[in-house]
Amino acid sequence: MDSWMLDARCQKLIVLSLVFEFELELELELELELELKVKDKKVKAGLLDSWKLELGI
């Protein structure tokens, strides 16, 4: 196999690994964002419940 073919394969593997890393980071960011939204909704629901208790509703 010629050295330029090996070089091209190495470059392809590098690009694929960078794409995979980017996709993984994006997926983790989206999961974190969703988790934060869920926690925010739970906090808001908890506040609403505490206000209802204070008001006797």
Short mmCIF file of N, CA, C and O in Angstrom, two decimals:
data_model
loop_
_atom_site.label_atom_id
_atom_site.label_comp_id
_atom_site.label_asym_id
_atom_site.label_seq_id
_atom_site.Cartn_x
_atom_site.Cartn_y
_atom_site.Cartn_z
N MET A 1 0.85 -1.17 0.00
CA MET A 1 0.00 0.00 0.00
C MET A 1 0.90 1.24 0.00
O MET A 1 1.86 1.32 0.74
N ASP A 2 0.54 2.20 -0.78
CA ASP A 2 1.33 3.42 -0.88
C ASP A 2 1.14 4.29 0.36
O ASP A 2 0.10 4.25 1.03
N SER A 3 2.13 5.10 0.62
CA SER A 3 2.08 5.96 1.81
C SER A 3 0.96 6.99 1.71
O SER A 3 0.34 7.35 2.71
N TRP A 4 0.65 7.46 0.50
CA TRP A 4 -0.42 8.45 0.36
C TRP A 4 -1.77 7.84 0.67
O TRP A 4 -2.67 8.50 1.18
N MET A 5 -1.92 6.51 0.42
CA MET A 5 -3.18 5.84 0.75
C MET A 5 -3.31 5.72 2.27
O MET A 5 -4.40 5.91 2.82
N LEU A 6 -2.20 5.40 2.93
CA LEU A 6 -2.23 5.33 4.39
C LEU A 6 -2.52 6.70 4.99
O LEU A 6 -3.29 6.83 5.94
N ASP A 7 -1.91 7.72 4.42
CA ASP A 7 -2.14 9.08 4.89
C ASP A 7 -3.61 9.47 4.72
O ASP A 7 -4.21 10.07 5.62
N ALA A 8 -4.19 9.13 3.59
CA ALA A 8 -5.60 9.44 3.34
C ALA A 8 -6.49 8.70 4.33
O ALA A 8 -7.47 9.25 4.84
N ARG A 9 -6.17 7.44 4.63
CA ARG A 9 -6.96 6.67 5.60
C ARG A 9 -6.84 7.29 6.99
O ARG A 9 -7.81 7.36 7.73
N CYS A 10 -5.64 7.70 7.35
CA CYS A 10 -5.44 8.34 8.65
C CYS A 10 -6.25 9.63 8.76
O CYS A 10 -6.88 9.90 9.77
N GLN A 11 -6.22 10.41 7.70
CA GLN A 11 -6.99 11.66 7.70
C GLN A 11 -8.48 11.38 7.82
O GLN A 11 -9.20 12.07 8.54
N LYS A 12 -8.93 10.35 7.14
CA LYS A 12 -10.35 9.98 7.21
C LYS A 12 -10.72 9.56 8.64
O LYS A 12 -11.76 9.97 9.16
N LEU A 13 -9.85 8.78 9.28
CA LEU A 13 -10.11 8.36 10.66
C LEU A 13 -10.11 9.55 11.61
O LEU A 13 -10.94 9.62 12.52
N ILE A 14 -9.23 10.50 11.38
CA ILE A 14 -9.19 11.69 12.22
C ILE A 14 -10.48 12.48 12.07
O ILE A 14 -11.10 12.90 13.05
N VAL A 15 -10.93 12.67 10.85
CA VAL A 15 -12.17 13.41 10.60
C VAL A 15 -13.36 12.69 11.22
O VAL A 15 -14.20 13.31 11.89
N LEU A 16 -13.41 11.37 11.04
CA LEU A 16 -14.52 10.60 11.62
C LEU A 16 -14.51 10.68 13.14
O LEU A 16 -15.57 10.80 13.77
N SER A 17 -13.34 10.64 13.75
CA SER A 17 -13.28 10.73 15.21
C SER A 17 -13.71 12.11 15.69
O SER A 17 -14.38 12.24 16.71
N LEU A 18 -13.35 13.16 14.94
CA LEU A 18 -13.78 14.51 15.31
C LEU A 18 -15.29 14.67 15.18
O LEU A 18 -15.94 15.29 16.03
N VAL A 19 -15.85 14.11 14.12
CA VAL A 19 -17.31 14.16 13.94
C VAL A 19 -18.00 13.42 15.07
O VAL A 19 -18.97 13.90 15.66
N PHE A 20 -17.48 12.23 15.41
CA PHE A 20 -18.07 11.45 16.49
C PHE A 20 -17.99 12.22 17.81
O PHE A 20 -18.96 12.28 18.57
N GLU A 21 -16.84 12.84 18.08
CA GLU A 21 -16.67 13.61 19.30
C GLU A 21 -17.64 14.78 19.35
O GLU A 21 -18.27 15.05 20.38
N PHE A 22 -17.81 15.48 18.23
CA PHE A 22 -18.74 16.60 18.17
C PHE A 22 -20.17 16.13 18.42
O PHE A 22 -20.92 16.75 19.18
N GLU A 23 -20.56 15.02 17.78
CA GLU A 23 -21.92 14.50 17.97
C GLU A 23 -22.14 14.08 19.41
O GLU A 23 -23.22 14.32 19.97
N LEU A 24 -21.15 13.47 20.02
CA LEU A 24 -21.27 13.05 21.41
C LEU A 24 -21.41 14.25 22.34
O LEU A 24 -22.27 14.27 23.22
N GLU A 25 -20.60 15.28 22.12
CA GLU A 25 -20.71 16.50 22.93
C GLU A 25 -22.07 17.16 22.75
O GLU A 25 -22.68 17.62 23.72
N LEU A 26 -22.55 17.20 21.53
CA LEU A 26 -23.86 17.79 21.27
C LEU A 26 -24.96 17.01 21.98
O LEU A 26 -25.85 17.59 22.61
N GLU A 27 -24.88 15.69 21.92
CA GLU A 27 -25.87 14.85 22.58
C GLU A 27 -25.83 15.07 24.10
O GLU A 27 -26.87 15.19 24.74
N LEU A 28 -24.64 15.16 24.66
CA LEU A 28 -24.52 15.39 26.10
C LEU A 28 -25.07 16.76 26.49
O LEU A 28 -25.74 16.90 27.52
N GLU A 29 -24.81 17.76 25.67
CA GLU A 29 -25.35 19.10 25.94
C GLU A 29 -26.87 19.10 25.90
O GLU A 29 -27.53 19.73 26.74
N LEU A 30 -27.44 18.40 24.92
CA LEU A 30 -28.90 18.34 24.82
C LEU A 30 -29.50 17.60 26.02
O LEU A 30 -30.54 18.01 26.55
N GLU A 31 -28.86 16.52 26.46
CA GLU A 31 -29.34 15.79 27.62
C GLU A 31 -29.28 16.66 28.87
O GLU A 31 -30.21 16.66 29.68
N LEU A 32 -28.18 17.41 29.02
CA LEU A 32 -28.05 18.30 30.17
C LEU A 32 -29.10 19.39 30.14
O LEU A 32 -29.72 19.70 31.16
N GLU A 33 -29.34 19.96 28.96
CA GLU A 33 -30.35 21.00 28.82
C GLU A 33 -31.73 20.46 29.20
O GLU A 33 -32.49 21.11 29.92
N LEU A 34 -32.05 19.26 28.74
CA LEU A 34 -33.33 18.65 29.07
C LEU A 34 -33.43 18.38 30.57
O LEU A 34 -34.47 18.65 31.19
N GLU A 35 -32.35 17.88 31.15
CA GLU A 35 -32.33 17.61 32.59
C GLU A 35 -32.55 18.89 33.38
O GLU A 35 -33.31 18.90 34.36
N LEU A 36 -31.93 19.98 32.96
CA LEU A 36 -32.10 21.25 33.65
C LEU A 36 -33.53 21.77 33.51
O LEU A 36 -34.09 22.32 34.46
N LYS A 37 -34.14 21.57 32.35
CA LYS A 37 -35.53 22.00 32.16
C LYS A 37 -36.46 21.21 33.07
O LYS A 37 -37.38 21.77 33.66
N VAL A 38 -36.21 19.90 33.18
CA VAL A 38 -37.05 19.05 34.05
C VAL A 38 -36.90 19.49 35.50
O VAL A 38 -37.89 19.63 36.22
N LYS A 39 -35.65 19.74 35.93
CA LYS A 39 -35.43 20.20 37.31
C LYS A 39 -36.12 21.54 37.55
O LYS A 39 -36.71 21.75 38.61
N ASP A 40 -36.04 22.43 36.58
CA ASP A 40 -36.68 23.74 36.71
C ASP A 40 -38.19 23.59 36.87
O ASP A 40 -38.79 24.25 37.71
N LYS A 41 -38.78 22.70 36.08
CA LYS A 41 -40.23 22.48 36.19
C LYS A 41 -40.59 21.88 37.54
O LYS A 41 -41.61 22.25 38.13
N LYS A 42 -39.75 20.98 38.05
CA LYS A 42 -40.01 20.39 39.37
C LYS A 42 -39.92 21.44 40.47
O LYS A 42 -40.72 21.44 41.40
N VAL A 43 -38.94 22.33 40.36
CA VAL A 43 -38.79 23.40 41.34
C VAL A 43 -40.00 24.32 41.29
O VAL A 43 -40.57 24.67 42.32
N LYS A 44 -40.43 24.67 40.08
CA LYS A 44 -41.60 25.55 39.94
C LYS A 44 -42.84 24.87 40.48
O LYS A 44 -43.67 25.49 41.14
N ALA A 45 -42.98 23.56 40.22
CA ALA A 45 -44.14 22.82 40.74
C ALA A 45 -44.09 22.77 42.26
O ALA A 45 -45.12 22.91 42.93
N GLY A 46 -42.91 22.60 42.81
CA GLY A 46 -42.76 22.59 44.27
C GLY A 46 -43.10 23.93 44.87
O GLY A 46 -43.74 23.99 45.93
N LEU A 47 -42.69 25.01 44.23
CA LEU A 47 -43.04 26.35 44.72
C LEU A 47 -44.54 26.57 44.67
O LEU A 47 -45.13 27.12 45.60
N LEU A 48 -45.14 26.13 43.59
CA LEU A 48 -46.59 26.28 43.45
C LEU A 48 -47.31 25.52 44.55
O LEU A 48 -48.24 26.04 45.17
N ASP A 49 -46.85 24.29 44.82
CA ASP A 49 -47.47 23.50 45.88
C ASP A 49 -47.30 24.17 47.24
O ASP A 49 -48.23 24.19 48.05
N SER A 50 -46.11 24.74 47.50
CA SER A 50 -45.90 25.39 48.80
C SER A 50 -46.76 26.64 48.92
O SER A 50 -47.28 26.94 50.00
N TRP A 51 -46.92 27.38 47.83
CA TRP A 51 -47.79 28.55 47.87
C TRP A 51 -49.24 28.15 48.11
O TRP A 51 -49.97 28.82 48.84
N LYS A 52 -49.66 27.06 47.48
CA LYS A 52 -51.04 26.58 47.70
C LYS A 52 -51.25 26.20 49.16
O LYS A 52 -52.30 26.48 49.73
N LEU A 53 -50.23 25.56 49.75
CA LEU A 53 -50.35 25.19 51.17
C LEU A 53 -50.43 26.43 52.06
O LEU A 53 -51.23 26.48 53.00
N GLU A 54 -49.61 27.42 51.75
CA GLU A 54 -49.63 28.66 52.53
C GLU A 54 -50.97 29.38 52.39
O GLU A 54 -51.46 29.98 53.35
N LEU A 55 -51.56 29.32 51.21
CA LEU A 55 -52.85 30.00 50.98
C LEU A 55 -54.03 29.15 51.40
O LEU A 55 -55.16 29.61 51.41
N GLY A 56 -53.78 27.87 51.71
CA GLY A 56 -54.84 26.97 52.13
C GLY A 56 -55.72 26.52 50.97
O GLY A 56 -56.91 26.29 51.14
N ILE A 57 -55.13 26.43 49.80
CA ILE A 57 -55.90 26.03 48.61
C ILE A 57 -55.87 24.53 48.48
O ILE A 57 -54.94 23.85 48.63
#
